[in-house]
Amino acid sequence: MYFGRGSRKNLVNILEKNDVKNILLVIGKNSVAHGIADMIYPYIDSEKYNIRMFNDIKPNPTIENVLEGIEVTKDFMPDIV
């Protein structure tokens, strides 16, 4: 897990080092609304990687919400989340 100021810049190195092809971006709807996803996408070459976003996350996730995330993960089979 990487976080903190400037961590997005490390994203390309992490993806290449780990031979990633499929990326599952898990992000809350409020974060999407505030442009957080848009801050990440410029660091991911959409022609090189398959990207799926799961953002149907409730503020206090229910068991059903977690199970939905598991199903998305099983269906997509990401190399990294």
PDB file of N, CA and C in Angstrom:
ATOM      1  N   MET A   1       0.849  -1.166   0.000  1.00  0.00           N
ATOM      2  CA  MET A   1       0.000   0.000   0.000  1.00  0.00           C
ATOM      3  C   MET A   1       0.898   1.232   0.000  1.00  0.00           C
ATOM      4  N   TYR A   2       0.603   2.127  -0.898  1.00  0.00           N
ATOM      5  CA  TYR A   2       1.340   3.377  -0.980  1.00  0.00           C
ATOM      6  C   TYR A   2       0.357   4.518  -0.801  1.00  0.00           C
ATOM      7  N   PHE A   3       0.753   5.507  -0.038  1.00  0.00           N
ATOM      8  CA  PHE A   3      -0.111   6.660   0.171  1.00  0.00           C
ATOM      9  C   PHE A   3       0.745   7.853   0.520  1.00  0.00           C
ATOM     10  N   GLY A   4       0.132   9.020   0.464  1.00  0.00           N
ATOM     11  CA  GLY A   4       0.837  10.235   0.839  1.00  0.00           C
ATOM     12  C   GLY A   4       1.145  11.107  -0.363  1.00  0.00           C
ATOM     13  N   ARG A   5       1.647  12.272  -0.069  1.00  0.00           N
ATOM     14  CA  ARG A   5       1.969  13.248  -1.103  1.00  0.00           C
ATOM     15  C   ARG A   5       2.949  12.655  -2.118  1.00  0.00           C
ATOM     16  N   GLY A   6       2.598  12.765  -3.393  1.00  0.00           N
ATOM     17  CA  GLY A   6       3.471  12.307  -4.458  1.00  0.00           C
ATOM     18  C   GLY A   6       3.407  10.822  -4.770  1.00  0.00           C
ATOM     19  N   SER A   7       2.576  10.066  -4.050  1.00  0.00           N
ATOM     20  CA  SER A   7       2.549   8.615  -4.264  1.00  0.00           C
ATOM     21  C   SER A   7       2.029   8.236  -5.649  1.00  0.00           C
ATOM     22  N   ARG A   8       1.217   9.091  -6.259  1.00  0.00           N
ATOM     23  CA  ARG A   8       0.717   8.803  -7.619  1.00  0.00           C
ATOM     24  C   ARG A   8       1.860   8.683  -8.612  1.00  0.00           C
ATOM     25  N   LYS A   9       2.904   9.457  -8.413  1.00  0.00           N
ATOM     26  CA  LYS A   9       4.035   9.455  -9.335  1.00  0.00           C
ATOM     27  C   LYS A   9       4.755   8.103  -9.338  1.00  0.00           C
ATOM     28  N   ASN A  10       4.626   7.346  -8.272  1.00  0.00           N
ATOM     29  CA  ASN A  10       5.241   6.027  -8.152  1.00  0.00           C
ATOM     30  C   ASN A  10       4.413   4.938  -8.823  1.00  0.00           C
ATOM     31  N   LEU A  11       3.190   5.271  -9.196  1.00  0.00           N
ATOM     32  CA  LEU A  11       2.256   4.276  -9.712  1.00  0.00           C
ATOM     33  C   LEU A  11       2.799   3.526 -10.924  1.00  0.00           C
ATOM     34  N   VAL A  12       3.358   4.221 -11.887  1.00  0.00           N
ATOM     35  CA  VAL A  12       3.884   3.579 -13.095  1.00  0.00           C
ATOM     36  C   VAL A  12       4.962   2.559 -12.731  1.00  0.00           C
ATOM     37  N   ASN A  13       5.861   2.913 -11.837  1.00  0.00           N
ATOM     38  CA  ASN A  13       6.924   1.995 -11.422  1.00  0.00           C
ATOM     39  C   ASN A  13       6.354   0.746 -10.768  1.00  0.00           C
ATOM     40  N   ILE A  14       5.344   0.920  -9.945  1.00  0.00           N
ATOM     41  CA  ILE A  14       4.723  -0.213  -9.258  1.00  0.00           C
ATOM     42  C   ILE A  14       4.053  -1.139 -10.270  1.00  0.00           C
ATOM     43  N   LEU A  15       3.337  -0.562 -11.224  1.00  0.00           N
ATOM     44  CA  LEU A  15       2.638  -1.359 -12.224  1.00  0.00           C
ATOM     45  C   LEU A  15       3.617  -2.139 -13.086  1.00  0.00           C
ATOM     46  N   GLU A  16       4.679  -1.488 -13.534  1.00  0.00           N
ATOM     47  CA  GLU A  16       5.668  -2.156 -14.383  1.00  0.00           C
ATOM     48  C   GLU A  16       6.461  -3.208 -13.619  1.00  0.00           C
ATOM     49  N   LYS A  17       6.836  -2.904 -12.401  1.00  0.00           N
ATOM     50  CA  LYS A  17       7.618  -3.831 -11.578  1.00  0.00           C
ATOM     51  C   LYS A  17       6.852  -5.125 -11.305  1.00  0.00           C
ATOM     52  N   ASN A  18       5.527  -5.020 -11.206  1.00  0.00           N
ATOM     53  CA  ASN A  18       4.703  -6.169 -10.869  1.00  0.00           C
ATOM     54  C   ASN A  18       3.990  -6.779 -12.077  1.00  0.00           C
ATOM     55  N   ASP A  19       4.393  -6.381 -13.287  1.00  0.00           N
ATOM     56  CA  ASP A  19       3.836  -6.923 -14.530  1.00  0.00           C
ATOM     57  C   ASP A  19       2.303  -6.909 -14.524  1.00  0.00           C
ATOM     58  N   VAL A  20       1.752  -5.767 -14.176  1.00  0.00           N
ATOM     59  CA  VAL A  20       0.309  -5.591 -14.060  1.00  0.00           C
ATOM     60  C   VAL A  20      -0.316  -5.344 -15.426  1.00  0.00           C
ATOM     61  N   LYS A  21      -1.462  -5.965 -15.658  1.00  0.00           N
ATOM     62  CA  LYS A  21      -2.239  -5.727 -16.875  1.00  0.00           C
ATOM     63  C   LYS A  21      -3.644  -5.213 -16.532  1.00  0.00           C
ATOM     64  N   ASN A  22      -4.256  -5.802 -15.499  1.00  0.00           N
ATOM     65  CA  ASN A  22      -5.619  -5.449 -15.100  1.00  0.00           C
ATOM     66  C   ASN A  22      -5.625  -4.729 -13.754  1.00  0.00           C
ATOM     67  N   ILE A  23      -6.223  -3.547 -13.739  1.00  0.00           N
ATOM     68  CA  ILE A  23      -6.256  -2.715 -12.537  1.00  0.00           C
ATOM     69  C   ILE A  23      -7.699  -2.508 -12.107  1.00  0.00           C
ATOM     70  N   LEU A  24      -7.993  -2.821 -10.858  1.00  0.00           N
ATOM     71  CA  LEU A  24      -9.302  -2.518 -10.291  1.00  0.00           C
ATOM     72  C   LEU A  24      -9.117  -1.329  -9.356  1.00  0.00           C
ATOM     73  N   LEU A  25      -9.731  -0.223  -9.728  1.00  0.00           N
ATOM     74  CA  LEU A  25      -9.665   0.999  -8.926  1.00  0.00           C
ATOM     75  C   LEU A  25     -10.898   1.034  -8.038  1.00  0.00           C
ATOM     76  N   VAL A  26     -10.709   0.919  -6.735  1.00  0.00           N
ATOM     77  CA  VAL A  26     -11.801   0.940  -5.764  1.00  0.00           C
ATOM     78  C   VAL A  26     -11.787   2.313  -5.105  1.00  0.00           C
ATOM     79  N   ILE A  27     -12.863   3.042  -5.304  1.00  0.00           N
ATOM     80  CA  ILE A  27     -12.892   4.429  -4.845  1.00  0.00           C
ATOM     81  C   ILE A  27     -14.330   4.830  -4.541  1.00  0.00           C
ATOM     82  N   GLY A  28     -14.525   5.581  -3.491  1.00  0.00           N
ATOM     83  CA  GLY A  28     -15.867   6.013  -3.105  1.00  0.00           C
ATOM     84  C   GLY A  28     -16.459   7.033  -4.061  1.00  0.00           C
ATOM     85  N   LYS A  29     -17.797   7.060  -4.101  1.00  0.00           N
ATOM     86  CA  LYS A  29     -18.481   7.997  -5.005  1.00  0.00           C
ATOM     87  C   LYS A  29     -18.116   9.451  -4.698  1.00  0.00           C
ATOM     88  N   ASN A  30     -17.966   9.797  -3.421  1.00  0.00           N
ATOM     89  CA  ASN A  30     -17.594  11.166  -3.065  1.00  0.00           C
ATOM     90  C   ASN A  30     -16.208  11.510  -3.596  1.00  0.00           C
ATOM     91  N   SER A  31     -15.302  10.546  -3.549  1.00  0.00           N
ATOM     92  CA  SER A  31     -13.953  10.783  -4.074  1.00  0.00           C
ATOM     93  C   SER A  31     -13.987  10.971  -5.585  1.00  0.00           C
ATOM     94  N   VAL A  32     -14.851  10.211  -6.260  1.00  0.00           N
ATOM     95  CA  VAL A  32     -15.004  10.376  -7.708  1.00  0.00           C
ATOM     96  C   VAL A  32     -15.565  11.767  -7.988  1.00  0.00           C
ATOM     97  N   ALA A  33     -16.589  12.159  -7.221  1.00  0.00           N
ATOM     98  CA  ALA A  33     -17.216  13.473  -7.412  1.00  0.00           C
ATOM     99  C   ALA A  33     -16.227  14.615  -7.178  1.00  0.00           C
ATOM    100  N   HIS A  34     -15.255  14.398  -6.312  1.00  0.00           N
ATOM    101  CA  HIS A  34     -14.256  15.428  -6.015  1.00  0.00           C
ATOM    102  C   HIS A  34     -13.023  15.329  -6.917  1.00  0.00           C
ATOM    103  N   GLY A  35     -13.070  14.451  -7.934  1.00  0.00           N
ATOM    104  CA  GLY A  35     -12.005  14.398  -8.929  1.00  0.00           C
ATOM    105  C   GLY A  35     -10.793  13.570  -8.565  1.00  0.00           C
ATOM    106  N   ILE A  36     -10.875  12.753  -7.519  1.00  0.00           N
ATOM    107  CA  ILE A  36      -9.714  11.958  -7.111  1.00  0.00           C
ATOM    108  C   ILE A  36      -9.332  10.951  -8.204  1.00  0.00           C
ATOM    109  N   ALA A  37     -10.330  10.293  -8.807  1.00  0.00           N
ATOM    110  CA  ALA A  37     -10.033   9.334  -9.878  1.00  0.00           C
ATOM    111  C   ALA A  37      -9.358  10.040 -11.044  1.00  0.00           C
ATOM    112  N   ASP A  38      -9.820  11.248 -11.359  1.00  0.00           N
ATOM    113  CA  ASP A  38      -9.224  12.013 -12.462  1.00  0.00           C
ATOM    114  C   ASP A  38      -7.766  12.374 -12.186  1.00  0.00           C
ATOM    115  N   MET A  39      -7.385  12.370 -10.924  1.00  0.00           N
ATOM    116  CA  MET A  39      -6.002  12.666 -10.567  1.00  0.00           C
ATOM    117  C   MET A  39      -5.107  11.438 -10.748  1.00  0.00           C
ATOM    118  N   ILE A  40      -5.728  10.252 -10.806  1.00  0.00           N
ATOM    119  CA  ILE A  40      -4.976   9.009 -10.927  1.00  0.00           C
ATOM    120  C   ILE A  40      -4.818   8.591 -12.386  1.00  0.00           C
ATOM    121  N   TYR A  41      -5.888   8.767 -13.168  1.00  0.00           N
ATOM    122  CA  TYR A  41      -5.877   8.294 -14.562  1.00  0.00           C
ATOM    123  C   TYR A  41      -4.709   8.805 -15.416  1.00  0.00           C
ATOM    124  N   PRO A  42      -4.240  10.035 -15.253  1.00  0.00           N
ATOM    125  CA  PRO A  42      -3.109  10.466 -16.091  1.00  0.00           C
ATOM    126  C   PRO A  42      -1.834   9.637 -15.887  1.00  0.00           C
ATOM    127  N   TYR A  43      -1.752   8.917 -14.772  1.00  0.00           N
ATOM    128  CA  TYR A  43      -0.571   8.106 -14.489  1.00  0.00           C
ATOM    129  C   TYR A  43      -0.711   6.675 -15.006  1.00  0.00           C
ATOM    130  N   ILE A  44      -1.873   6.349 -15.580  1.00  0.00           N
ATOM    131  CA  ILE A  44      -2.129   4.995 -16.064  1.00  0.00           C
ATOM    132  C   ILE A  44      -2.393   5.055 -17.567  1.00  0.00           C
ATOM    133  N   ASP A  45      -1.557   4.420 -18.348  1.00  0.00           N
ATOM    134  CA  ASP A  45      -1.714   4.375 -19.805  1.00  0.00           C
ATOM    135  C   ASP A  45      -2.869   3.438 -20.145  1.00  0.00           C
ATOM    136  N   SER A  46      -4.000   4.004 -20.573  1.00  0.00           N
ATOM    137  CA  SER A  46      -5.205   3.214 -20.824  1.00  0.00           C
ATOM    138  C   SER A  46      -5.054   2.258 -22.012  1.00  0.00           C
ATOM    139  N   GLU A  47      -4.039   2.457 -22.842  1.00  0.00           N
ATOM    140  CA  GLU A  47      -3.789   1.521 -23.940  1.00  0.00           C
ATOM    141  C   GLU A  47      -2.949   0.336 -23.478  1.00  0.00           C
ATOM    142  N   LYS A  48      -2.246   0.514 -22.378  1.00  0.00           N
ATOM    143  CA  LYS A  48      -1.383  -0.540 -21.853  1.00  0.00           C
ATOM    144  C   LYS A  48      -2.079  -1.373 -20.774  1.00  0.00           C
ATOM    145  N   TYR A  49      -3.024  -0.764 -20.067  1.00  0.00           N
ATOM    146  CA  TYR A  49      -3.681  -1.423 -18.941  1.00  0.00           C
ATOM    147  C   TYR A  49      -5.195  -1.469 -19.123  1.00  0.00           C
ATOM    148  N   ASN A  50      -5.804  -2.544 -18.614  1.00  0.00           N
ATOM    149  CA  ASN A  50      -7.252  -2.631 -18.531  1.00  0.00           C
ATOM    150  C   ASN A  50      -7.652  -2.118 -17.156  1.00  0.00           C
ATOM    151  N   ILE A  51      -8.505  -1.119 -17.131  1.00  0.00           N
ATOM    152  CA  ILE A  51      -8.874  -0.480 -15.870  1.00  0.00           C
ATOM    153  C   ILE A  51     -10.375  -0.606 -15.661  1.00  0.00           C
ATOM    154  N   ARG A  52     -10.763  -1.055 -14.482  1.00  0.00           N
ATOM    155  CA  ARG A  52     -12.163  -1.066 -14.104  1.00  0.00           C
ATOM    156  C   ARG A  52     -12.283  -0.353 -12.767  1.00  0.00           C
ATOM    157  N   MET A  53     -13.307   0.481 -12.667  1.00  0.00           N
ATOM    158  CA  MET A  53     -13.539   1.209 -11.420  1.00  0.00           C
ATOM    159  C   MET A  53     -14.741   0.612 -10.703  1.00  0.00           C
ATOM    160  N   PHE A  54     -14.594   0.353  -9.428  1.00  0.00           N
ATOM    161  CA  PHE A  54     -15.703  -0.037  -8.565  1.00  0.00           C
ATOM    162  C   PHE A  54     -15.905   1.114  -7.595  1.00  0.00           C
ATOM    163  N   ASN A  55     -16.999   1.849  -7.784  1.00  0.00           N
ATOM    164  CA  ASN A  55     -17.232   3.006  -6.921  1.00  0.00           C
ATOM    165  C   ASN A  55     -18.624   2.991  -6.298  1.00  0.00           C
ATOM    166  N   ASP A  56     -19.267   1.848  -6.335  1.00  0.00           N
ATOM    167  CA  ASP A  56     -20.584   1.730  -5.710  1.00  0.00           C
ATOM    168  C   ASP A  56     -20.407   1.340  -4.242  1.00  0.00           C
ATOM    169  N   ILE A  57     -19.718   2.206  -3.526  1.00  0.00           N
ATOM    170  CA  ILE A  57     -19.376   1.939  -2.136  1.00  0.00           C
ATOM    171  C   ILE A  57     -20.161   2.880  -1.241  1.00  0.00           C
ATOM    172  N   LYS A  58     -20.871   2.306  -0.294  1.00  0.00           N
ATOM    173  CA  LYS A  58     -21.633   3.107   0.665  1.00  0.00           C
ATOM    174  C   LYS A  58     -20.688   3.626   1.751  1.00  0.00           C
ATOM    175  N   PRO A  59     -21.020   4.770   2.386  1.00  0.00           N
ATOM    176  CA  PRO A  59     -20.146   5.296   3.448  1.00  0.00           C
ATOM    177  C   PRO A  59     -19.886   4.293   4.567  1.00  0.00           C
ATOM    178  N   ASN A  60     -20.876   3.530   4.947  1.00  0.00           N
ATOM    179  CA  ASN A  60     -20.705   2.442   5.917  1.00  0.00           C
ATOM    180  C   ASN A  60     -21.119   1.160   5.199  1.00  0.00           C
ATOM    181  N   PRO A  61     -20.186   0.524   4.473  1.00  0.00           N
ATOM    182  CA  PRO A  61     -20.539  -0.600   3.612  1.00  0.00           C
ATOM    183  C   PRO A  61     -21.281  -1.718   4.350  1.00  0.00           C
ATOM    184  N   THR A  62     -22.302  -2.214   3.697  1.00  0.00           N
ATOM    185  CA  THR A  62     -23.056  -3.355   4.213  1.00  0.00           C
ATOM    186  C   THR A  62     -22.374  -4.633   3.720  1.00  0.00           C
ATOM    187  N   ILE A  63     -22.793  -5.757   4.267  1.00  0.00           N
ATOM    188  CA  ILE A  63     -22.270  -7.047   3.802  1.00  0.00           C
ATOM    189  C   ILE A  63     -22.561  -7.200   2.313  1.00  0.00           C
ATOM    190  N   GLU A  64     -23.766  -6.794   1.883  1.00  0.00           N
ATOM    191  CA  GLU A  64     -24.127  -6.896   0.471  1.00  0.00           C
ATOM    192  C   GLU A  64     -23.191  -6.060  -0.390  1.00  0.00           C
ATOM    193  N   ASN A  65     -22.826  -4.879   0.102  1.00  0.00           N
ATOM    194  CA  ASN A  65     -21.923  -4.003  -0.628  1.00  0.00           C
ATOM    195  C   ASN A  65     -20.546  -4.645  -0.771  1.00  0.00           C
ATOM    196  N   VAL A  66     -20.069  -5.273   0.279  1.00  0.00           N
ATOM    197  CA  VAL A  66     -18.776  -5.974   0.243  1.00  0.00           C
ATOM    198  C   VAL A  66     -18.850  -7.156  -0.723  1.00  0.00           C
ATOM    199  N   LEU A  67     -19.946  -7.914  -0.665  1.00  0.00           N
ATOM    200  CA  LEU A  67     -20.104  -9.059  -1.565  1.00  0.00           C
ATOM    201  C   LEU A  67     -20.145  -8.618  -3.027  1.00  0.00           C
ATOM    202  N   GLU A  68     -20.748  -7.474  -3.290  1.00  0.00           N
ATOM    203  CA  GLU A  68     -20.763  -6.929  -4.646  1.00  0.00           C
ATOM    204  C   GLU A  68     -19.335  -6.630  -5.113  1.00  0.00           C
ATOM    205  N   GLY A  69     -18.540  -6.052  -4.240  1.00  0.00           N
ATOM    206  CA  GLY A  69     -17.139  -5.782  -4.566  1.00  0.00           C
ATOM    207  C   GLY A  69     -16.363  -7.058  -4.839  1.00  0.00           C
ATOM    208  N   ILE A  70     -16.658  -8.097  -4.088  1.00  0.00           N
ATOM    209  CA  ILE A  70     -16.008  -9.392  -4.305  1.00  0.00           C
ATOM    210  C   ILE A  70     -16.388  -9.944  -5.674  1.00  0.00           C
ATOM    211  N   GLU A  71     -17.651  -9.825  -6.044  1.00  0.00           N
ATOM    212  CA  GLU A  71     -18.106 -10.316  -7.354  1.00  0.00           C
ATOM    213  C   GLU A  71     -17.442  -9.551  -8.503  1.00  0.00           C
ATOM    214  N   VAL A  72     -17.317  -8.229  -8.336  1.00  0.00           N
ATOM    215  CA  VAL A  72     -16.633  -7.428  -9.357  1.00  0.00           C
ATOM    216  C   VAL A  72     -15.190  -7.902  -9.495  1.00  0.00           C
ATOM    217  N   THR A  73     -14.552  -8.175  -8.369  1.00  0.00           N
ATOM    218  CA  THR A  73     -13.172  -8.637  -8.379  1.00  0.00           C
ATOM    219  C   THR A  73     -13.051 -10.004  -9.046  1.00  0.00           C
ATOM    220  N   LYS A  74     -13.946 -10.922  -8.701  1.00  0.00           N
ATOM    221  CA  LYS A  74     -13.926 -12.254  -9.318  1.00  0.00           C
ATOM    222  C   LYS A  74     -14.153 -12.168 -10.821  1.00  0.00           C
ATOM    223  N   ASP A  75     -15.068 -11.317 -11.232  1.00  0.00           N
ATOM    224  CA  ASP A  75     -15.403 -11.179 -12.653  1.00  0.00           C
ATOM    225  C   ASP A  75     -14.240 -10.577 -13.444  1.00  0.00           C
ATOM    226  N   PHE A  76     -13.602  -9.568 -12.887  1.00  0.00           N
ATOM    227  CA  PHE A  76     -12.551  -8.842 -13.594  1.00  0.00           C
ATOM    228  C   PHE A  76     -11.179  -9.482 -13.483  1.00  0.00           C
ATOM    229  N   MET A  77     -10.912 -10.171 -12.364  1.00  0.00           N
ATOM    230  CA  MET A  77      -9.623 -10.819 -12.110  1.00  0.00           C
ATOM    231  C   MET A  77      -8.446  -9.830 -12.220  1.00  0.00           C
ATOM    232  N   PRO A  78      -8.443  -8.788 -11.382  1.00  0.00           N
ATOM    233  CA  PRO A  78      -7.369  -7.791 -11.479  1.00  0.00           C
ATOM    234  C   PRO A  78      -6.032  -8.338 -10.977  1.00  0.00           C
ATOM    235  N   ASP A  79      -4.976  -7.762 -11.505  1.00  0.00           N
ATOM    236  CA  ASP A  79      -3.635  -8.066 -11.007  1.00  0.00           C
ATOM    237  C   ASP A  79      -3.327  -7.219  -9.778  1.00  0.00           C
ATOM    238  N   ILE A  80      -4.019  -6.094  -9.683  1.00  0.00           N
ATOM    239  CA  ILE A  80      -3.787  -5.172  -8.577  1.00  0.00           C
ATOM    240  C   ILE A  80      -5.083  -4.413  -8.277  1.00  0.00           C
ATOM    241  N   VAL A  81      -5.274  -4.120  -7.014  1.00  0.00           N
ATOM    242  CA  VAL A  81      -6.453  -3.366  -6.576  1.00  0.00           C
ATOM    243  C   VAL A  81      -5.972  -2.073  -5.946  1.00  0.00           C
TER     244      VAL A  81
END
